[in-house]
mmCIF file of C-alpha atoms in Angstrom:
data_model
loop_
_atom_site.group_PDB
_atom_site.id
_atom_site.type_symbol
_atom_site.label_atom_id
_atom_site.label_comp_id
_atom_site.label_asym_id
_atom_site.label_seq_id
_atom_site.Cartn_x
_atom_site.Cartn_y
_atom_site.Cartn_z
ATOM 1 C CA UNK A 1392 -16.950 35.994 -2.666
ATOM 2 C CA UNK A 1393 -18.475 35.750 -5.931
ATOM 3 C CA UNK A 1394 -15.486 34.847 -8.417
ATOM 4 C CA UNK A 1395 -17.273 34.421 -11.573
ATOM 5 C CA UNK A 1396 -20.850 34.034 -13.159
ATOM 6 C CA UNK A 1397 -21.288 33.064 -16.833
ATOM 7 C CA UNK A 1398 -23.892 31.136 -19.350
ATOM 8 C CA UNK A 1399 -22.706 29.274 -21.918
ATOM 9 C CA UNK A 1400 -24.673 27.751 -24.933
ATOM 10 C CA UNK A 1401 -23.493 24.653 -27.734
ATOM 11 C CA UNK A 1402 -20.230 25.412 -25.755
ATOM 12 C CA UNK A 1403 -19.436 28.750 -25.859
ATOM 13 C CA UNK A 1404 -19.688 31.451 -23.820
ATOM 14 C CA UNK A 1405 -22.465 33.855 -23.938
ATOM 15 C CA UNK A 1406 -21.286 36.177 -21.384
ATOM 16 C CA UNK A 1407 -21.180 37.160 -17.448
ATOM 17 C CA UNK A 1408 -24.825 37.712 -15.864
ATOM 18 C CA UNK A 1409 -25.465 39.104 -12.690
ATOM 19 C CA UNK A 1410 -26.660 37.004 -10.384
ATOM 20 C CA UNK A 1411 -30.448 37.594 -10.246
ATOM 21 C CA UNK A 1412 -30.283 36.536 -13.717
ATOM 22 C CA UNK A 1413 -29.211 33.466 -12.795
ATOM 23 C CA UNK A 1414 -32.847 31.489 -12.703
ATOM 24 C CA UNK A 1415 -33.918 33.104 -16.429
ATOM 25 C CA UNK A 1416 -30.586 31.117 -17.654
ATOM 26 C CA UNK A 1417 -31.232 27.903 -15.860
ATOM 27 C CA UNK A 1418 -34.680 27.436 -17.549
ATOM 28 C CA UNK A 1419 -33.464 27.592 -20.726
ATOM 29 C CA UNK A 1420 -32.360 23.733 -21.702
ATOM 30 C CA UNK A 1421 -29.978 25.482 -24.530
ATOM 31 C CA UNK A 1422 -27.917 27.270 -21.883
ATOM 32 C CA UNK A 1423 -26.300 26.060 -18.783
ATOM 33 C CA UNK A 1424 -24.697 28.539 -15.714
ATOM 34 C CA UNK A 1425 -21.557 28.213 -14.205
ATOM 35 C CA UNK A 1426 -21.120 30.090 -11.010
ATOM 36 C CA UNK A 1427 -17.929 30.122 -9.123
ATOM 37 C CA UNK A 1428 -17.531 31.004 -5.036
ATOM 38 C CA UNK A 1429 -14.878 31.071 -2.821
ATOM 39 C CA UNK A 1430 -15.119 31.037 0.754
ATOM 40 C CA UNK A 1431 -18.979 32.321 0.419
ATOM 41 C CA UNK A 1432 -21.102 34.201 3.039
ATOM 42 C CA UNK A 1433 -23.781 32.474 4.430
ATOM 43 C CA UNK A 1434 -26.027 35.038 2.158
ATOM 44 C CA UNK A 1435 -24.554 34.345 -0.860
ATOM 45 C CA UNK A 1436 -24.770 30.592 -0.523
ATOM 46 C CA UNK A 1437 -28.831 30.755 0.508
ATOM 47 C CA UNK A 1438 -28.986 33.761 -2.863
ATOM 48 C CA UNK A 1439 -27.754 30.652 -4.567
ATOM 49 C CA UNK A 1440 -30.189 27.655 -2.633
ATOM 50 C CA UNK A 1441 -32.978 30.077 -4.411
ATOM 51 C CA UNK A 1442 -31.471 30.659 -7.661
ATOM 52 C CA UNK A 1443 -30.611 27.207 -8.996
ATOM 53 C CA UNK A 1444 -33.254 25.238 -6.419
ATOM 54 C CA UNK A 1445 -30.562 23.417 -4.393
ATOM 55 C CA UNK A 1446 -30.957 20.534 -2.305
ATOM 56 C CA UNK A 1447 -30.912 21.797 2.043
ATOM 57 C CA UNK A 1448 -28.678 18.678 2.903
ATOM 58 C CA UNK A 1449 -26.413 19.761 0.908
ATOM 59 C CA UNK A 1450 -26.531 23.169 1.408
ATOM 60 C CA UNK A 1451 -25.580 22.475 4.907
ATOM 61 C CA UNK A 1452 -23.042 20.411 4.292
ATOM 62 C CA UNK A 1453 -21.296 23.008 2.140
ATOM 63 C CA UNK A 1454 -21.687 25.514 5.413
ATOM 64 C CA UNK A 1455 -20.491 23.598 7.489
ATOM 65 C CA UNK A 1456 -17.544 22.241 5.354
ATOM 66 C CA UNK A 1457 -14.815 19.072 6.599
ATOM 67 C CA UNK A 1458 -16.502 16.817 4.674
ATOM 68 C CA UNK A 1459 -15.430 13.809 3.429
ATOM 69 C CA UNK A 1460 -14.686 13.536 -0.257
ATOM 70 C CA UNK A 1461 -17.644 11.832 -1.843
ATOM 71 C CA UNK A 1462 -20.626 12.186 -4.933
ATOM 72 C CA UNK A 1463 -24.271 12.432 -4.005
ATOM 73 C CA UNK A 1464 -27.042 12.260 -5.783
ATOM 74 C CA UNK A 1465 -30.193 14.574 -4.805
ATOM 75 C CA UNK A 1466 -32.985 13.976 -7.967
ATOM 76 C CA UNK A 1467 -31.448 15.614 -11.125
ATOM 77 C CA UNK A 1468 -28.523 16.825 -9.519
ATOM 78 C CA UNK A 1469 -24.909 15.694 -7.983
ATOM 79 C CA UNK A 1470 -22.979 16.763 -4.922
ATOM 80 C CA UNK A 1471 -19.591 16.124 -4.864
ATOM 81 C CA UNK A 1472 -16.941 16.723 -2.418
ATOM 82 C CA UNK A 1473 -13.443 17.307 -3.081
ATOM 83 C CA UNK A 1474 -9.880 17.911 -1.006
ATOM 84 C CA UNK A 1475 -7.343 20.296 -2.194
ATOM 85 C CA UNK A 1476 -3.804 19.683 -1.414
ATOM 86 C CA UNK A 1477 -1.159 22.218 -1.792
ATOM 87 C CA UNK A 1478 2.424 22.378 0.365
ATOM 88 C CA UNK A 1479 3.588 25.682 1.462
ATOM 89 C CA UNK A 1480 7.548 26.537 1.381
ATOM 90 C CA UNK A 1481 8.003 24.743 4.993
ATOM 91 C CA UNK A 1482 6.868 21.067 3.530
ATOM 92 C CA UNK A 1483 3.943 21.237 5.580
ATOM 93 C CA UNK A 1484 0.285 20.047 3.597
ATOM 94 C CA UNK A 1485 -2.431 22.529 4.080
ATOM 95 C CA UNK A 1486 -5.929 20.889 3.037
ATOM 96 C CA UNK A 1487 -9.229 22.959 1.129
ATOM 97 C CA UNK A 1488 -12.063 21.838 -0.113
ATOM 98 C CA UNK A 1489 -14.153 22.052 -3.078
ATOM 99 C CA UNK A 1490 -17.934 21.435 -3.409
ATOM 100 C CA UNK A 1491 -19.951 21.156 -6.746
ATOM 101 C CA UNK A 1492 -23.255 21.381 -7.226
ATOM 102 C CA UNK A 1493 -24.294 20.266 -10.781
ATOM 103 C CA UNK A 1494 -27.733 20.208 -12.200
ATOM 104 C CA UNK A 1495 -28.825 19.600 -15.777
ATOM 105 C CA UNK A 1496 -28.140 23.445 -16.642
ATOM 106 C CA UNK A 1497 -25.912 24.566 -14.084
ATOM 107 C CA UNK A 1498 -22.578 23.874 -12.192
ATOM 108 C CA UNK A 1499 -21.900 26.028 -8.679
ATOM 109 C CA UNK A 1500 -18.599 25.561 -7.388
ATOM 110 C CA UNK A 1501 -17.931 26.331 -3.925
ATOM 111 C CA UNK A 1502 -13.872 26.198 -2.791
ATOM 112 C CA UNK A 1503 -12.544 27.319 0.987
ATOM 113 C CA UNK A 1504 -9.474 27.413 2.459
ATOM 114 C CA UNK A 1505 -7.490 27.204 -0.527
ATOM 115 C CA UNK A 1506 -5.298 29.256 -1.843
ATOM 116 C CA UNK A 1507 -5.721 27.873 -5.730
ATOM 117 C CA UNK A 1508 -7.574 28.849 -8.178
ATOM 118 C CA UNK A 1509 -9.565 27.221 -10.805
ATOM 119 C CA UNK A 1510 -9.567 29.765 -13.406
ATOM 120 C CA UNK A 1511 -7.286 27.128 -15.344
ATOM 121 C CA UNK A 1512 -10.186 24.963 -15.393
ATOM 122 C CA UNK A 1513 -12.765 27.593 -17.041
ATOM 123 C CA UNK A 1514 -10.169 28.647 -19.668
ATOM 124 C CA UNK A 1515 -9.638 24.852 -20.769
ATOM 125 C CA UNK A 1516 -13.484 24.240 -21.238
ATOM 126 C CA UNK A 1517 -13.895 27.265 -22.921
ATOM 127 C CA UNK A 1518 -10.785 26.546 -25.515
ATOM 128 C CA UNK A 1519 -12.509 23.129 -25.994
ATOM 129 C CA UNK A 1520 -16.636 23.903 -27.158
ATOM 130 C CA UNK A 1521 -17.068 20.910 -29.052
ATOM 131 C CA UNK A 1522 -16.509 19.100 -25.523
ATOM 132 C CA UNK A 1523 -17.990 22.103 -23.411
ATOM 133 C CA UNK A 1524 -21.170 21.030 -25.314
ATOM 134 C CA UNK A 1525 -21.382 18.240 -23.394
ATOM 135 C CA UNK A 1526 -22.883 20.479 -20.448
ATOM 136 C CA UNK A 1527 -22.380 20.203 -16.104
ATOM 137 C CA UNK A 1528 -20.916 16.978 -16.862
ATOM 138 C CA UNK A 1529 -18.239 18.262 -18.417
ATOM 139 C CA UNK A 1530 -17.153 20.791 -15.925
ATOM 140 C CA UNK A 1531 -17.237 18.053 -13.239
ATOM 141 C CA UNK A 1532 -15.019 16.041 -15.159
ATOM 142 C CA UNK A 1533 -12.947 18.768 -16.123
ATOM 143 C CA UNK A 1534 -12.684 19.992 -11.960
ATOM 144 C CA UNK A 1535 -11.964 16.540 -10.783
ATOM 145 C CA UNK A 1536 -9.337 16.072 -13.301
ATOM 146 C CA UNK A 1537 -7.720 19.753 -11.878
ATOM 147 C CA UNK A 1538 -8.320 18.673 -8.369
ATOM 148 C CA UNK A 1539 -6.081 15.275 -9.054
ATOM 149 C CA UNK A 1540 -3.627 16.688 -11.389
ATOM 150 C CA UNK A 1541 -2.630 19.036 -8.453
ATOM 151 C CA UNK A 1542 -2.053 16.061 -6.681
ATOM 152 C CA UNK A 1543 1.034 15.070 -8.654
ATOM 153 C CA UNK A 1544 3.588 18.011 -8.174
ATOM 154 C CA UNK A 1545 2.462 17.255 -4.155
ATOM 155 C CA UNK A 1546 3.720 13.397 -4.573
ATOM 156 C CA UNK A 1547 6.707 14.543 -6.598
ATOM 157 C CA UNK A 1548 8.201 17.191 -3.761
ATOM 158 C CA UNK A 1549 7.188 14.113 -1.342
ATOM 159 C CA UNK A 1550 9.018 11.504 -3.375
ATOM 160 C CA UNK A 1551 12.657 13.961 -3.626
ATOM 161 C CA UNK A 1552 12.164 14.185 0.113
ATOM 162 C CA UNK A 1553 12.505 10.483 0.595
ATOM 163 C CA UNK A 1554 15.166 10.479 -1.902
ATOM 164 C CA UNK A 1555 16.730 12.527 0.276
ATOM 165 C CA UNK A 1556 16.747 11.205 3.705
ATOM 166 C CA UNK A 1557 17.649 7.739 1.438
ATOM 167 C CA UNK A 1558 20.865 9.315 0.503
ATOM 168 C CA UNK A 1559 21.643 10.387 4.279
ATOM 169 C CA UNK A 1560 21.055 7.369 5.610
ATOM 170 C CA UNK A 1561 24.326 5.888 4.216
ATOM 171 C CA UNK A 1562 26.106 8.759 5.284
ATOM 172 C CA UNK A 1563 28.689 8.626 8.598
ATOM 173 C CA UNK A 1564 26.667 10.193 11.295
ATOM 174 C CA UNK A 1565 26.708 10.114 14.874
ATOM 175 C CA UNK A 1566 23.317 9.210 16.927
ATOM 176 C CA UNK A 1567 21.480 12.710 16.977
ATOM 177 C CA UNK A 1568 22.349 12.707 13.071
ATOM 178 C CA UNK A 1569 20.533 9.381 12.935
ATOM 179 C CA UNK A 1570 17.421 9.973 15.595
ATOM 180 C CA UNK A 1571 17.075 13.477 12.494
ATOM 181 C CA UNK A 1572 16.240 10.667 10.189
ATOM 182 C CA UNK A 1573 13.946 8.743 11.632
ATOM 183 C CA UNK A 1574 11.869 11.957 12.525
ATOM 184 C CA UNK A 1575 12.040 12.697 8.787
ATOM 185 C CA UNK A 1576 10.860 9.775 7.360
ATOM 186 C CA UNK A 1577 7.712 10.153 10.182
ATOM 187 C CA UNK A 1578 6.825 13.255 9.253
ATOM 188 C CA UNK A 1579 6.941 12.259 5.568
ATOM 189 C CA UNK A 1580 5.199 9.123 6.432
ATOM 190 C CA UNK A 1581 2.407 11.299 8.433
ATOM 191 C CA UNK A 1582 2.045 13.609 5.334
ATOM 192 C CA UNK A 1583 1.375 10.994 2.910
ATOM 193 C CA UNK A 1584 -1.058 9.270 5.203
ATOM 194 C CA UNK A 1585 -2.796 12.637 5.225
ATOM 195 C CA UNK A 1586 -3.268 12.629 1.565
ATOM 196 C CA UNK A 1587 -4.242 9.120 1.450
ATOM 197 C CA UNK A 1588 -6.951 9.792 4.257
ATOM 198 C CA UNK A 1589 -8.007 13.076 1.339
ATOM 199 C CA UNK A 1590 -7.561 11.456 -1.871
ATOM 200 C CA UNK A 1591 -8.559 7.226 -1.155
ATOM 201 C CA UNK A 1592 -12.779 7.968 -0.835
ATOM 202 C CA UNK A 1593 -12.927 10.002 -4.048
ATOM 203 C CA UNK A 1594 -11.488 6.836 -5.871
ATOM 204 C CA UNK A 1595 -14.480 5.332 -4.674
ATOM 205 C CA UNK A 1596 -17.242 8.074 -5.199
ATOM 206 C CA UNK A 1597 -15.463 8.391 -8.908
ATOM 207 C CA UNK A 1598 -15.879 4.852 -9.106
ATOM 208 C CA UNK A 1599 -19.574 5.568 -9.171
ATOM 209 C CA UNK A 1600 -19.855 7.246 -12.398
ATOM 210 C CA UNK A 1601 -17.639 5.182 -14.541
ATOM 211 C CA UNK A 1602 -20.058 2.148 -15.005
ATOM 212 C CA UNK A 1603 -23.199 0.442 -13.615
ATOM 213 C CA UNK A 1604 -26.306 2.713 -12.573
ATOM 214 C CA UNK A 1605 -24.912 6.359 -12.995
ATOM 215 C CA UNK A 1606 -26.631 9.272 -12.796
ATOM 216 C CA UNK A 1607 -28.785 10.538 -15.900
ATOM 217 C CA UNK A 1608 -26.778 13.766 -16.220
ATOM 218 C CA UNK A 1609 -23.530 11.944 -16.799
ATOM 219 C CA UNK A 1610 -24.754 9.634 -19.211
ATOM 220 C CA UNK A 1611 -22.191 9.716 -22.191
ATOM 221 C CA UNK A 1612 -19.463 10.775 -20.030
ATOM 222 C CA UNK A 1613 -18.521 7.276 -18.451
ATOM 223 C CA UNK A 1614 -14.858 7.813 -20.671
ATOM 224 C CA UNK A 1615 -14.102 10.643 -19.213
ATOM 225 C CA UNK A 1616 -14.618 9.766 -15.595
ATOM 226 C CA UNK A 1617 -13.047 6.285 -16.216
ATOM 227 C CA UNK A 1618 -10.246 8.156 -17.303
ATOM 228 C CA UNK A 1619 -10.280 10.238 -14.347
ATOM 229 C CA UNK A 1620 -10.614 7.585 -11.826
ATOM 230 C CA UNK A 1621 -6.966 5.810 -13.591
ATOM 231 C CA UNK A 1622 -5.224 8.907 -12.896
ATOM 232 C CA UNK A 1623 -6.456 8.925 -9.445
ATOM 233 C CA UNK A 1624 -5.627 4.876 -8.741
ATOM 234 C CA UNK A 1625 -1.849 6.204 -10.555
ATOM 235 C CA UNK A 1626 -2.122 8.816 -7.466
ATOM 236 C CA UNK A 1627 -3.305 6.308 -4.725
ATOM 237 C CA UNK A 1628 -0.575 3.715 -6.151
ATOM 238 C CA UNK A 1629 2.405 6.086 -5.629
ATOM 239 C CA UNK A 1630 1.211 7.143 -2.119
ATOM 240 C CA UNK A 1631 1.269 3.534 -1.236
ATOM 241 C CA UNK A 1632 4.719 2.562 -2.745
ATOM 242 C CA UNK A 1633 5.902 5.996 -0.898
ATOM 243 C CA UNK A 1634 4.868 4.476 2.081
ATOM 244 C CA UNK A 1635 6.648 1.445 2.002
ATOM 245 C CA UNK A 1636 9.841 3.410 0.475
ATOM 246 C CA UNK A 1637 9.254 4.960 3.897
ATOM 247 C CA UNK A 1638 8.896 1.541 5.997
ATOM 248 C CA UNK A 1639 12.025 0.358 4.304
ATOM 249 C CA UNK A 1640 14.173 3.078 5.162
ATOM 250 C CA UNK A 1641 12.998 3.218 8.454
ATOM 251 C CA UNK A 1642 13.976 -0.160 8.876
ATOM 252 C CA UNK A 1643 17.633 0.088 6.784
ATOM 253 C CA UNK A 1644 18.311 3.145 8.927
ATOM 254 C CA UNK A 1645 17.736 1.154 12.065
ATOM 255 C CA UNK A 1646 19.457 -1.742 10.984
ATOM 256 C CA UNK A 1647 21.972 0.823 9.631
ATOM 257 C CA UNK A 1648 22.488 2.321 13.379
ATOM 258 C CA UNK A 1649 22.504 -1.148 14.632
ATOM 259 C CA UNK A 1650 25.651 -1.539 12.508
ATOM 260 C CA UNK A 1651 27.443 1.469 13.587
ATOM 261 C CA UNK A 1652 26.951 0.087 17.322
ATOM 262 C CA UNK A 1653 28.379 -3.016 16.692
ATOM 263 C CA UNK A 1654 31.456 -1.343 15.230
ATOM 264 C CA UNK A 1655 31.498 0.425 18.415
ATOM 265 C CA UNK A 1656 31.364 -2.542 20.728
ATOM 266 C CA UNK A 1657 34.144 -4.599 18.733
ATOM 267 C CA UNK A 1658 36.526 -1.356 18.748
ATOM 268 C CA UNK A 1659 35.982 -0.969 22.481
ATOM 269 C CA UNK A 1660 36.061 -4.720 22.800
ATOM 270 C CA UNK A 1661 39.384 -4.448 20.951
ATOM 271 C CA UNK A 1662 41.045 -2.031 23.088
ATOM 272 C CA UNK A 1663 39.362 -3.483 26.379
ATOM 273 C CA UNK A 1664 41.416 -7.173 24.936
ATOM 274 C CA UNK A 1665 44.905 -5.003 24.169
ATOM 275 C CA UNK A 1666 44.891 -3.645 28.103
ATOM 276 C CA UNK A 1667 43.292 -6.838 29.776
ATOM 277 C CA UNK A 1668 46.377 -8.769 28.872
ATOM 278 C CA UNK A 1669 48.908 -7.097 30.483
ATOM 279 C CA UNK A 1670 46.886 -5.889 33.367
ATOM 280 C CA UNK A 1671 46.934 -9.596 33.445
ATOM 281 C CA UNK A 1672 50.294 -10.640 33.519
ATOM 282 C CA UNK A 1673 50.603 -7.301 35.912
ATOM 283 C CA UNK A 1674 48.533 -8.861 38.305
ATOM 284 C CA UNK A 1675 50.404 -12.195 38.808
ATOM 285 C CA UNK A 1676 53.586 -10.947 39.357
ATOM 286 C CA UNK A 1677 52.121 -8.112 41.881
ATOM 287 C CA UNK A 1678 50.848 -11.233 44.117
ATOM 288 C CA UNK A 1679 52.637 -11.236 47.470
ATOM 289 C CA UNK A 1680 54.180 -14.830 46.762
ATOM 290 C CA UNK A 1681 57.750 -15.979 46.849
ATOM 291 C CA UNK A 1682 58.155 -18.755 44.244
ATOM 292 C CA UNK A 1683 56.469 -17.110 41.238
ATOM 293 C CA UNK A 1684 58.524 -18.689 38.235
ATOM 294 C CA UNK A 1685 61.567 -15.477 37.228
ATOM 295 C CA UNK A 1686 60.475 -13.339 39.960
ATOM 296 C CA UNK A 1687 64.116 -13.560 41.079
ATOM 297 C CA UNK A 1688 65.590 -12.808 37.150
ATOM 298 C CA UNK A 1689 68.178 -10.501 36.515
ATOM 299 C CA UNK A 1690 65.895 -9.700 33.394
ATOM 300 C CA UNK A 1691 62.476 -10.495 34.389
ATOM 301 C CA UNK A 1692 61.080 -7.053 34.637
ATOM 302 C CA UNK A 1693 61.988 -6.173 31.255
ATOM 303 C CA UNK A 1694 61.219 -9.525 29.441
ATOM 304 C CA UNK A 1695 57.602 -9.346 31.173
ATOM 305 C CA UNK A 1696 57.232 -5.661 28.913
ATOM 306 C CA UNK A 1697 57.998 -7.452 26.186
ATOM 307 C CA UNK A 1698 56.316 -10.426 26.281
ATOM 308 C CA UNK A 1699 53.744 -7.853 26.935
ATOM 309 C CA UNK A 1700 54.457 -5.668 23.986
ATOM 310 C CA UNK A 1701 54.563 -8.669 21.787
ATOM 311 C CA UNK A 1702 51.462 -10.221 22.984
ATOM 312 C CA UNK A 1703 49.589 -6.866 22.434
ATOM 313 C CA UNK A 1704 51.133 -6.333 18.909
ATOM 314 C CA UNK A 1705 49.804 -9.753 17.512
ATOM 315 C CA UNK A 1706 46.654 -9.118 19.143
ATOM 316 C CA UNK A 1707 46.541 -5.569 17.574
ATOM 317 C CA UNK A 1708 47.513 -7.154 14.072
ATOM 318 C CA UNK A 1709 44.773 -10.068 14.224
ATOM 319 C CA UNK A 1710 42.180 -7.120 15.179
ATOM 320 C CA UNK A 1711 42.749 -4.995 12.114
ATOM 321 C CA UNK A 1712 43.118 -7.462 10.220
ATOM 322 C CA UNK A 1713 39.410 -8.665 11.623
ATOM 323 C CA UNK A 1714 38.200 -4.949 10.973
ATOM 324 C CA UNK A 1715 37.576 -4.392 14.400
ATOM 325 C CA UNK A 1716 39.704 -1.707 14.234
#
């Protein structure tokens, strides 16, 4: 679906064209296009191989889509392949893509299976024409930036999960409580290994443009993309210290249910010591002997209670006081 079509000149725009008017624009080196599809028709996408002269390999790249994030280089022009990342109301990630072709006078952007828009993106080059003058380079930079800001309110929604499942871990819970937990912090720890396996190769790709041999049509835009690639080593920083956030509390909640099982085994320990002792002393004196010592007492069977009783009580006393129980 065709989303938008429009030529711009010294930054600003001149107007929608229809598509067939597309080539006429491109061969004028005042004027660049900027076409916009989402999840195009195999038609559309060879209407727009012949308009702006694009490259097969990447053509079929852009049909087949799943491809890993990256910047190519075909002649004059740049490929580049981007991940969206957007989480629906469950938690769950859901993962589009975004392909840009830029040429000297044109920029095609391609999005599927994503929900969001970049209209944002066209309304912030337009407001700015002293930097739209810049040309396709500029839109790259500007779509890249988008693509990575979005990133951030994903990290955030991660980050108050862990906070979270932090704050239960030190709460009383029984086992099933506890096993919760751990399945938490695996499903966040899955989630943000998902973005890491989206966002970590466009570092490098980005990488490409900031210094060294770049491509001719970014010359004079190094700044930009430098810029660009810090926000996206802030982004690939935070998933990693989210990940070991995750690690740790994994481990504290273990230890932490490692804890709670040792408090078991000293209470039971404690009440297992308070019955062994007179079962004990019950056991002697129920021996079929005659000359136990005070078998024969007048008062035997009720100082045996107490010595009992008594033995229990100090037992019970040098348990709390222990913390057993």
């Amino acid at each position: 679906m065709l989303i938008n079509c429009a030529a711009y000149q010294d930054g600003r725009k001149l107007g929608d064209i229809e598509v067939e008017d597309i080539s006429i624009y491109v061969e004028k080196p005042e004027c660049f296009v900027w076409v916009a599809l989402k999840d195009p028709e195999p038609a559309e996408l060879d209407k727009m191989k012949e308009e702006f002269g694009l490259h097969e390999l990447a053509v079929e790249d852009v049909r087949h889509g799943h491809q890993r994030p990256k910047i190519e280089e075909y002649g004059e022009s740049l490929f580049a392949v981007m991940h969206t990342i957007e989480m629906n109301d469950d938690g769950e990630l859901s993962v589009g893509e975004m392909d840009v072709f830029v040429g000297p006078n044109y920029v095609l952007s391609v999005r599927t299976r994503t929900l969001h828009g970049f209209q944002e993106v066209r309304a912030r080059c337009e407001r700015e024409p002293q930097l739209l003058k810049q040309g396709a380079a500029f839109v790259l930079y500007a779509l890249i930036d988008h693509v990575v800001d979005n990133y951030l309110p994903v990290l955030d929604r991660l980050g108050a999960e862990i906070d979270d499942v932090e704050d239960r871990i030190f709460e009383r819970h029984n086992l099933a409580a506890s096993r919760q937990i751990i399945e938490d912090l695996y499903s966040l720890k899955r989630r943000l290994v998902m973005m890491q396996h989206h966002v970590a190769p466009l570092v490098e790709a980005v990488g490409k443009l900031t210094g060294g041999r770049i491509p001719a049509i970014c010359e004079g835009m190094q700044a930009y993309f430098r810029d660009v690639y810090d926000h996206m080593d802030r982004v690939v920083r935070i998933i990693d210290g989210r990940r070991e956030m995750i690690v740790t509390a994994i481990q504290v909640n273990l230890g932490m249910i490692s804890l709670a099982e040792n408090e078991v085994t000293k209470r039971l320990g404690s009440f297992a010591a308070l019955f062994a002792v007179p079962t004990m002393i019950a056991g002697i004196y129920g021996m079929n002997f005659q000359s136990i010592p005070e078998l024969h007492l007048q008062y035997g069977y009720h100082v045996c209670l107490a010595v009992m009783l008594g033995i229990d009580i100090v037992l019970f006393w040098r348990f709390r006081k222990a913390g057993w129980l």
